[in-house]
Short mmCIF file of C-alpha atoms in Angstrom, two decimals:
data_model
loop_
_atom_site.label_atom_id
_atom_site.label_comp_id
_atom_site.label_asym_id
_atom_site.label_seq_id
_atom_site.Cartn_x
_atom_site.Cartn_y
_atom_site.Cartn_z
CA MET A 874 85.87 101.51 36.45
CA LYS A 875 87.16 102.70 39.85
CA ILE A 876 85.12 101.36 42.77
CA GLU A 877 84.95 103.61 45.83
CA LEU A 878 82.97 103.46 49.07
CA ASP A 879 82.63 106.89 50.69
CA GLY A 880 85.88 107.92 49.01
CA LEU A 881 87.73 104.78 50.08
CA THR A 882 89.08 102.25 47.59
CA PRO A 883 88.57 98.55 48.46
CA ARG A 884 92.31 98.31 49.18
CA GLU A 885 92.26 101.30 51.58
CA LEU A 886 89.15 99.94 53.26
CA THR A 887 90.70 96.50 53.73
CA VAL A 888 93.91 97.93 55.15
CA ARG A 889 92.03 100.14 57.60
CA ILE A 890 89.72 97.35 58.78
CA LEU A 891 92.64 94.94 59.16
CA TRP A 892 94.68 97.46 61.16
CA ILE A 893 91.71 98.09 63.46
CA ALA A 894 91.08 94.34 63.83
CA ILE A 895 94.72 93.50 64.67
CA ARG A 896 94.91 96.11 67.43
CA LEU A 897 91.49 95.24 68.80
CA LEU A 898 92.34 91.56 68.88
CA LEU A 899 95.51 92.24 70.82
CA VAL A 900 93.64 94.46 73.29
CA LEU A 901 90.89 91.87 73.78
CA VAL A 902 93.39 89.07 74.34
CA LEU A 903 95.18 91.12 76.97
CA ILE A 904 92.00 92.18 78.72
CA ALA A 905 90.66 88.62 78.65
CA ARG A 906 93.84 87.25 80.17
CA GLY A 907 93.72 89.92 82.85
CA SER A 908 97.45 89.97 83.12
CA TYR A 909 100.36 91.16 81.13
CA PHE A 910 101.68 88.81 78.48
CA PHE A 911 105.35 89.79 78.75
CA TYR A 912 105.39 88.20 82.19
CA GLN A 913 102.91 85.41 81.71
CA GLY A 914 103.66 84.40 78.14
CA PHE A 915 100.94 83.42 75.69
CA MET B 1278 100.16 102.21 88.49
CA PHE B 1279 97.38 104.75 88.91
CA GLU B 1280 93.91 103.56 88.08
CA SER B 1281 91.09 105.80 86.97
CA SER B 1282 87.80 105.35 88.79
CA VAL B 1283 86.03 104.90 85.45
CA ASP B 1284 87.76 101.96 83.81
CA LEU B 1285 87.26 101.87 80.07
CA GLY B 1286 88.08 98.19 79.80
CA THR B 1287 85.25 96.98 82.03
CA PRO B 1288 82.21 95.17 80.63
CA LEU B 1289 80.05 97.92 82.22
CA PHE B 1290 81.61 100.67 80.14
CA CYS B 1291 81.56 98.56 76.97
CA ALA B 1292 77.89 97.71 77.57
CA PHE B 1293 76.99 101.39 77.95
CA LEU B 1294 78.96 102.27 74.87
CA VAL B 1295 77.07 99.73 72.80
CA LEU B 1296 73.77 100.84 74.39
CA ALA B 1297 74.50 104.51 73.67
CA LEU B 1298 75.43 103.77 70.07
CA ALA B 1299 72.34 101.65 69.50
CA LEU B 1300 69.97 104.19 71.09
CA VAL B 1301 71.44 107.53 70.03
CA MET B 1302 72.80 106.96 66.54
CA PRO B 1303 69.47 106.35 64.78
CA LEU B 1304 67.65 109.27 66.44
CA ARG B 1305 66.82 112.25 64.24
CA ASP B 1306 64.50 114.12 66.60
CA ALA B 1307 66.57 116.68 68.55
CA ARG B 1308 64.54 116.64 71.77
CA LEU B 1309 64.39 112.86 71.95
CA ARG B 1310 68.07 112.59 71.08
CA TRP B 1311 69.26 114.88 73.89
CA TRP B 1312 66.99 113.24 76.45
CA THR B 1313 68.29 109.83 75.38
CA ILE B 1314 71.89 111.02 75.73
CA ALA B 1315 71.06 112.44 79.19
CA ALA B 1316 69.35 109.17 80.21
CA VAL B 1317 72.39 107.15 79.13
CA ASP B 1318 74.67 109.49 81.11
CA VAL B 1319 72.59 109.24 84.28
CA GLY B 1320 72.18 105.49 83.77
CA PHE B 1321 75.93 105.09 83.51
CA VAL B 1322 76.53 107.01 86.75
CA ALA B 1323 73.82 104.89 88.44
CA ALA B 1324 75.35 101.65 87.18
CA LEU B 1325 78.77 102.79 88.27
CA VAL B 1326 78.08 104.10 91.75
CA GLY B 1327 74.48 103.31 92.58
CA ALA B 1328 71.21 105.21 92.70
CA ARG B 1329 72.48 107.60 95.38
CA GLY B 1330 75.34 108.74 93.18
CA ALA B 1331 73.01 109.23 90.22
CA ALA B 1332 70.57 111.22 92.37
CA LEU B 1333 73.45 113.42 93.49
CA ALA B 1334 74.55 114.01 89.90
CA VAL B 1335 70.99 114.85 88.79
CA ALA B 1336 70.55 117.18 91.80
CA LEU B 1337 73.70 119.05 90.82
CA CYS B 1338 72.45 119.37 87.24
CA GLY B 1339 69.10 120.62 88.57
CA VAL B 1340 70.79 123.34 90.68
CA VAL B 1341 72.87 124.47 87.70
CA TYR B 1342 69.82 124.38 85.39
CA LEU B 1343 67.77 126.54 87.80
CA ALA B 1344 70.66 128.98 88.28
CA CYS B 1345 71.03 129.34 84.49
CA ARG B 1346 67.27 129.95 84.07
CA ALA B 1347 67.27 132.50 86.91
CA MET B 1348 70.18 134.40 85.35
CA GLN B 1349 68.03 135.08 82.31
CA ARG B 1350 65.28 136.81 84.28
CA PRO B 1351 65.84 140.56 84.09
CA ALA B 1352 64.05 141.16 87.39
CA LEU B 1353 66.73 139.27 89.30
CA CYS B 1354 70.23 140.50 90.10
CA ARG B 1355 72.26 138.38 87.67
CA PRO B 1356 75.69 138.59 89.38
CA ALA B 1357 74.12 137.53 92.67
CA VAL B 1358 72.29 134.63 91.02
CA TRP B 1359 75.47 133.54 89.28
CA ILE B 1360 77.56 133.66 92.44
CA VAL B 1361 74.89 131.95 94.56
CA GLY B 1362 74.14 129.30 91.90
CA LEU B 1363 77.80 128.52 91.21
CA ALA B 1364 78.82 128.61 94.87
CA SER B 1365 75.96 126.36 95.96
CA ALA B 1366 76.75 123.84 93.19
CA LEU B 1367 80.46 123.77 94.01
CA LEU B 1368 80.04 123.82 97.78
CA PHE B 1369 77.52 121.01 97.48
CA LEU B 1370 80.09 118.88 95.66
CA LEU B 1371 83.04 119.98 97.80
CA HIS B 1372 81.19 119.44 101.07
CA LYS B 1373 80.17 115.93 100.05
CA THR B 1374 83.68 115.18 98.76
CA LEU B 1375 85.50 116.31 101.88
CA LEU B 1376 83.03 115.61 104.64
CA GLY B 1377 80.69 112.99 103.26
CA PRO B 1378 80.87 109.30 104.16
CA ALA B 1379 83.52 107.15 102.47
CA SER B 1380 81.01 105.62 100.06
CA LEU B 1381 79.97 109.07 98.85
CA LYS B 1382 83.58 110.15 98.45
CA GLN B 1383 84.00 107.20 96.11
CA VAL B 1384 80.90 108.30 94.23
CA LEU B 1385 82.28 111.76 93.71
CA ALA B 1386 85.66 110.44 92.70
CA ALA B 1387 83.95 108.16 90.21
CA ILE B 1388 81.91 110.90 88.59
CA GLY B 1389 85.05 112.94 88.21
CA PHE B 1390 84.27 115.76 90.61
CA SER B 1391 87.07 117.95 89.33
CA TYR B 1392 85.91 117.78 85.71
CA VAL B 1393 82.26 118.31 86.62
CA ALA B 1394 83.21 121.32 88.75
CA LEU B 1395 85.10 122.98 85.90
CA ARG B 1396 82.28 122.30 83.45
CA THR B 1397 79.86 123.86 85.96
CA ILE B 1398 81.99 127.02 86.00
CA GLU B 1399 82.17 127.05 82.18
CA LEU B 1400 78.43 126.69 81.72
CA THR B 1401 77.30 129.20 84.34
CA ARG B 1402 79.87 131.74 83.18
CA ALA B 1403 78.76 131.42 79.53
CA VAL B 1404 75.11 132.00 80.50
CA TYR B 1405 75.99 134.80 82.93
CA GLU B 1406 77.97 136.67 80.28
CA GLY B 1407 75.08 136.29 77.85
CA ALA B 1408 77.23 134.38 75.35
CA HIS B 1409 74.65 131.57 75.27
CA PRO B 1410 71.05 131.13 76.40
CA ALA B 1411 70.23 128.87 79.35
CA PRO B 1412 70.23 125.27 78.09
CA LYS B 1413 67.42 122.75 78.61
CA LEU B 1414 67.82 120.28 81.48
CA ALA B 1415 68.72 117.40 79.13
CA LYS B 1416 71.56 119.44 77.69
CA VAL B 1417 72.77 120.48 81.15
CA ILE B 1418 73.01 116.78 82.06
CA ALA B 1419 74.67 115.89 78.76
CA TYR B 1420 77.20 118.69 79.22
CA LEU B 1421 77.99 118.20 82.92
CA ILE B 1422 78.16 114.38 83.20
CA PRO B 1423 78.87 112.96 79.72
CA PHE B 1424 79.54 109.25 80.28
CA HIS B 1425 82.32 109.11 77.70
CA MET B 1426 84.19 112.07 79.24
CA LEU B 1427 83.92 111.13 82.93
CA ALA B 1428 87.10 109.06 83.03
CA ALA B 1429 89.64 111.75 82.23
CA GLY B 1430 87.98 114.66 80.47
CA PRO B 1431 88.38 116.54 78.24
CA ILE B 1432 86.89 119.60 79.96
CA GLN B 1433 84.80 120.75 77.07
CA ALA B 1434 84.39 124.51 76.56
CA TYR B 1435 80.67 125.30 76.74
CA ALA B 1436 80.96 127.36 73.55
CA ASP B 1437 82.01 124.19 71.66
CA PHE B 1438 79.17 122.20 73.17
CA ALA B 1439 76.55 124.86 72.47
CA VAL B 1440 77.37 125.42 68.79
CA GLN B 1441 77.13 121.77 67.73
CA PRO B 1442 74.15 120.81 65.58
CA GLU B 1443 71.02 119.62 67.40
CA VAL B 1444 70.95 116.49 65.29
CA CYS B 1445 74.10 115.14 63.68
CA GLU B 1446 74.26 114.00 60.10
CA LYS B 1447 74.03 110.31 59.35
CA LEU B 1448 77.50 108.79 59.64
CA GLY B 1449 79.19 107.66 56.47
CA LEU B 1450 81.61 104.76 56.20
CA ARG B 1451 84.68 106.95 56.43
CA ALA B 1452 83.44 108.84 59.53
CA THR B 1453 82.46 105.57 61.21
CA LEU B 1454 85.88 104.09 60.53
CA ASP B 1455 87.53 107.27 61.87
CA GLY B 1456 85.54 106.98 65.11
CA VAL B 1457 86.21 103.26 65.55
CA ASP B 1458 89.88 103.81 64.69
CA LEU B 1459 90.20 106.44 67.45
CA ILE B 1460 88.58 104.15 70.03
CA VAL B 1461 90.76 101.20 69.09
CA HIS B 1462 93.84 103.44 68.98
CA GLY B 1463 93.06 104.60 72.53
CA LEU B 1464 92.46 101.04 73.76
CA PHE B 1465 95.71 99.90 72.14
CA LYS B 1466 97.63 102.74 73.76
CA LYS B 1467 96.17 102.04 77.20
CA PHE B 1468 96.02 98.26 77.33
CA VAL B 1469 99.04 97.38 75.23
CA LEU B 1470 101.56 100.24 75.08
CA ALA B 1471 101.00 101.90 78.48
CA HIS B 1472 100.66 98.50 80.09
CA ALA B 1473 103.96 97.39 78.53
CA VAL B 1474 105.80 100.45 79.83
CA ASP B 1475 104.25 99.97 83.27
CA ALA B 1476 105.00 96.26 83.55
CA VAL B 1477 108.48 96.34 82.09
CA LEU B 1478 109.95 99.64 83.28
CA LEU B 1479 108.04 101.17 86.19
CA THR B 1480 108.81 100.32 89.80
CA HIS B 1481 106.90 103.15 91.60
CA PHE B 1482 110.31 104.87 91.91
CA ARG B 1483 111.64 102.25 94.29
CA GLN B 1484 114.99 102.08 92.48
CA ASN B 1485 117.68 104.73 92.90
CA GLY B 1486 120.68 105.79 90.88
CA ALA B 1487 120.79 105.29 87.11
CA TYR B 1488 117.52 103.37 87.08
CA PHE B 1489 115.76 106.34 88.64
CA LEU B 1490 116.80 108.43 85.64
CA LEU B 1491 115.50 105.78 83.24
CA GLU B 1492 112.24 105.47 85.16
CA LEU B 1493 111.85 109.24 85.08
CA GLN B 1494 111.66 109.09 81.26
CA ALA B 1495 109.48 105.99 81.22
CA PHE B 1496 107.00 107.40 83.71
CA TYR B 1497 106.40 110.51 81.60
CA VAL B 1498 105.85 108.34 78.52
CA TRP B 1499 103.50 106.10 80.51
CA VAL B 1500 101.45 109.05 81.81
CA TYR B 1501 101.15 110.37 78.27
CA LEU B 1502 100.11 107.01 76.79
CA ASP B 1503 97.58 106.27 79.51
CA PHE B 1504 96.06 109.74 79.74
CA SER B 1505 95.92 110.45 76.02
CA ALA B 1506 94.38 106.99 75.50
CA TYR B 1507 91.32 108.06 77.50
CA SER B 1508 91.06 111.20 75.40
CA ASP B 1509 91.34 109.26 72.13
CA ILE B 1510 88.57 106.90 73.24
CA ALA B 1511 86.34 109.81 74.30
CA LEU B 1512 87.01 111.52 70.97
CA GLY B 1513 86.12 108.37 69.04
CA ILE B 1514 82.89 107.82 70.98
CA GLY B 1515 82.00 111.48 70.50
CA ARG B 1516 82.49 111.10 66.73
CA LEU B 1517 80.22 108.04 66.57
CA LEU B 1518 77.51 109.61 68.75
CA GLY B 1519 77.75 112.97 67.03
CA ILE B 1520 78.62 114.75 70.30
CA ALA B 1521 81.29 117.41 69.98
CA THR B 1522 84.34 116.20 71.92
CA PRO B 1523 87.53 118.26 71.86
CA ARG B 1524 91.00 116.94 71.10
CA ASN B 1525 93.07 116.97 74.27
CA PHE B 1526 96.63 116.09 73.19
CA ASP B 1527 98.77 117.13 70.24
CA ARG B 1528 102.16 115.36 70.40
CA PRO B 1529 103.20 117.00 73.69
CA LEU B 1530 106.38 114.92 74.11
CA SER B 1531 108.01 116.90 71.30
CA SER B 1532 107.25 120.32 72.78
CA ARG B 1533 110.15 122.77 72.59
CA ASN B 1534 109.28 124.79 75.66
CA LEU B 1535 106.79 124.77 78.52
CA ILE B 1536 104.47 127.31 76.89
CA GLU B 1537 104.25 125.05 73.84
CA PHE B 1538 103.87 122.03 76.13
CA TRP B 1539 100.72 123.51 77.68
CA GLU B 1540 99.33 124.18 74.21
CA ARG B 1541 99.71 120.45 73.45
CA TRP B 1542 99.13 118.68 76.78
CA HIS B 1543 95.64 118.44 78.31
CA ILE B 1544 94.62 121.19 75.90
CA SER B 1545 91.11 121.57 77.32
CA LEU B 1546 92.48 122.19 80.84
CA SER B 1547 95.03 124.76 79.65
CA GLN B 1548 92.32 126.51 77.64
CA PHE B 1549 90.10 126.57 80.72
CA ILE B 1550 92.91 128.04 82.85
CA ARG B 1551 93.79 130.58 80.16
CA ASN B 1552 90.21 131.77 79.69
CA ASN B 1553 89.06 131.68 83.30
CA VAL B 1554 92.17 132.50 85.35
CA PHE B 1555 95.18 133.66 83.33
CA ILE B 1556 93.56 136.22 80.98
CA PRO B 1557 91.30 137.83 83.64
CA LEU B 1558 94.33 138.12 85.97
CA GLN B 1559 96.52 139.52 83.22
CA LEU B 1560 93.91 142.09 82.21
CA PHE B 1561 93.46 143.09 85.83
CA GLY B 1562 97.23 143.44 86.30
CA MET B 1563 97.68 145.44 83.09
CA ARG B 1564 94.95 147.85 84.14
CA LYS B 1565 96.50 148.26 87.59
CA THR B 1566 99.99 148.96 86.19
CA ASP B 1567 98.78 150.93 83.13
CA GLY B 1568 100.51 148.37 80.95
CA ALA B 1569 103.96 149.39 82.25
CA ARG B 1570 105.03 145.96 83.60
CA PRO B 1571 103.84 143.29 81.16
CA LEU B 1572 106.47 140.73 82.12
CA LEU B 1573 105.82 141.05 85.85
CA VAL B 1574 102.05 140.85 85.31
CA ALA B 1575 102.38 137.76 83.08
CA SER B 1576 104.69 136.13 85.64
CA LEU B 1577 102.20 136.70 88.46
CA ALA B 1578 99.33 135.45 86.29
CA PHE B 1579 101.33 132.28 85.41
CA SER B 1580 102.15 131.70 89.07
CA VAL B 1581 98.59 132.04 90.38
CA SER B 1582 97.14 130.03 87.46
CA PHE B 1583 99.46 127.05 87.88
CA LEU B 1584 99.38 126.97 91.66
CA LEU B 1585 95.59 126.71 91.32
CA CYS B 1586 96.03 124.14 88.56
CA GLY B 1587 98.16 122.04 90.91
CA LEU B 1588 95.57 122.24 93.67
CA TRP B 1589 92.80 121.38 91.21
CA HIS B 1590 94.49 118.02 90.58
CA ALA B 1591 94.51 117.28 94.32
CA LEU B 1592 94.50 119.30 97.51
CA SER B 1593 98.00 118.22 98.52
CA LEU B 1594 101.48 119.63 98.99
CA ARG B 1595 102.71 117.25 96.31
CA PHE B 1596 100.47 118.74 93.61
CA LEU B 1597 101.03 122.28 94.89
CA THR B 1598 104.75 121.70 94.32
CA TRP B 1599 104.03 120.27 90.87
CA GLY B 1600 102.02 123.42 90.07
CA ALA B 1601 104.82 125.61 91.45
CA MET B 1602 107.36 123.82 89.23
CA HIS B 1603 105.26 124.46 86.15
CA ALA B 1604 104.62 128.08 87.20
CA PHE B 1605 108.37 128.62 87.68
CA GLY B 1606 109.18 126.96 84.36
CA LEU B 1607 106.60 129.07 82.51
CA VAL B 1608 107.83 132.31 84.11
CA VAL B 1609 111.45 131.52 83.15
CA CYS B 1610 110.40 130.45 79.66
CA ASN B 1611 108.37 133.62 79.11
CA ALA B 1612 111.16 135.86 80.43
CA TYR B 1613 113.70 134.08 78.19
CA LYS B 1614 111.44 134.52 75.17
CA HIS B 1615 111.04 138.21 76.06
CA THR B 1616 114.81 138.70 76.38
CA LEU B 1617 115.55 136.88 73.13
CA ARG B 1618 113.01 139.00 71.27
CA ARG B 1619 114.47 142.23 72.66
CA ARG B 1620 118.02 141.27 71.74
CA LEU B 1621 117.56 139.51 68.41
CA GLY B 1622 114.28 140.88 67.07
CA ARG B 1623 111.47 138.73 65.69
CA ALA B 1624 113.38 137.50 62.62
CA GLY B 1625 116.49 136.80 64.72
CA VAL B 1626 114.48 134.73 67.21
CA ALA B 1627 112.89 132.68 64.42
CA SER B 1628 116.30 131.97 62.89
CA TYR B 1629 117.80 131.11 66.32
CA LEU B 1630 114.98 128.77 67.24
CA GLY B 1631 115.11 127.15 63.81
CA LYS B 1632 118.66 125.84 64.36
CA PRO B 1633 118.53 122.04 64.71
CA ALA B 1634 120.88 121.95 67.73
CA ILE B 1635 118.77 124.52 69.61
CA ARG B 1636 115.59 122.69 68.65
CA TRP B 1637 116.89 119.37 69.96
CA LEU B 1638 118.28 120.90 73.13
CA ALA B 1639 115.05 122.77 73.84
CA THR B 1640 112.94 119.63 73.26
CA ALA B 1641 115.20 117.53 75.51
CA LEU B 1642 115.18 120.14 78.30
CA THR B 1643 111.40 120.49 78.17
CA PHE B 1644 110.97 116.71 78.22
CA GLU B 1645 113.25 116.34 81.25
CA TYR B 1646 111.63 119.20 83.13
CA VAL B 1647 108.13 117.80 82.67
CA ALA B 1648 109.34 114.29 83.51
CA LEU B 1649 110.90 115.58 86.73
CA SER B 1650 107.70 117.39 87.70
CA LEU B 1651 105.67 114.21 87.15
CA ALA B 1652 108.12 112.11 89.12
CA PHE B 1653 107.68 114.56 91.97
CA VAL B 1654 103.98 113.71 91.99
CA ALA B 1655 104.54 109.95 91.95
CA TYR B 1656 107.69 109.57 94.09
CA PRO B 1657 107.01 107.67 97.34
CA PHE B 1658 107.96 110.53 99.67
CA GLN B 1659 107.68 110.21 103.42
CA GLY B 1660 106.54 112.94 105.79
CA TYR B 1661 104.68 116.05 104.60
CA LEU B 1662 104.87 115.12 100.94
CA ARG B 1663 103.55 111.62 101.44
#
């Protein structure tokens, strides 16, 4: 049986949520640091 | 490099976003929903620039609301009401922007005077022409000062705003993910990609020679990333709140000519210029010349439209020159298109433009021309252009 949530398979859903989370995490880290990481380093 | 007055990364904006989502999303009563949206918008302006700024914004909405209502009364002279209503709204804003105290200037900059002014024209014109009935006050507020579109537009066409459903359907998982994805995509573009280009490559054009040429390219990319990021975020918030929000960019860096560029860059502004300046001017010119000089008429319409577009960005010689560059580019592009069509015919033009070498050359030339025009705006000139 194929499981779908609003037309999304669990795999598609996981990939989309992960992709959102990765970008959001990066944004939040940069905003929280208040400076650019290429210069400051992590 | 350049900072918007409404910063999307601040806790204030994030707090209002969460507040708006929590308050508006569950509402199914149309009247309550629009008043809640209006309250959030006014609240955001108040939190941003203080009670005085919010009072100013509400006063403007009140003037526009009354003008729209008056235009629907058959006993009154509609053109006069339109002109008086529009002029008083715009003069009110312009007067306060140019002559008001410094604190008020900041207020007007923060509420995006230029965008509010264009939306005022859109709304009053739509009601004047009878295309739409006068909206309720809550909708006037929601249309003129939408908190998610104050930072950098888009300038929504009133027709798009008016036709949206009173109450949006409940969001499904896919639609919610699409909205969140757009917001995060915008944040990523602004705070990671645009920031990287800025920090690594941009020097405010302080370097000359070969580096100037490199910075020319980087600056255009940076402007695109930063500006389109705001639009993506606004689009995502609009999706989640169920408020129609137009798409403002469509891969403009790969445009093959300036006409195509303006169909892909700041789409809502180019649509506004086309509908409110270019087409009326073109129709006027065609009537005056009995349709005998279409190229000349189009060239004049392009010139006036983009000189005004330049001045709309800022009342400065710098932006007037930027507008003149785009007007010149569009006139040349249109004349070239006209000549090609006359010599090669429609099928010949399509085959010519389809050649990969021509396509690449056209894309590169358009990219460089736009980059040069943007550098002109940002270059640290001295003297008159400062």
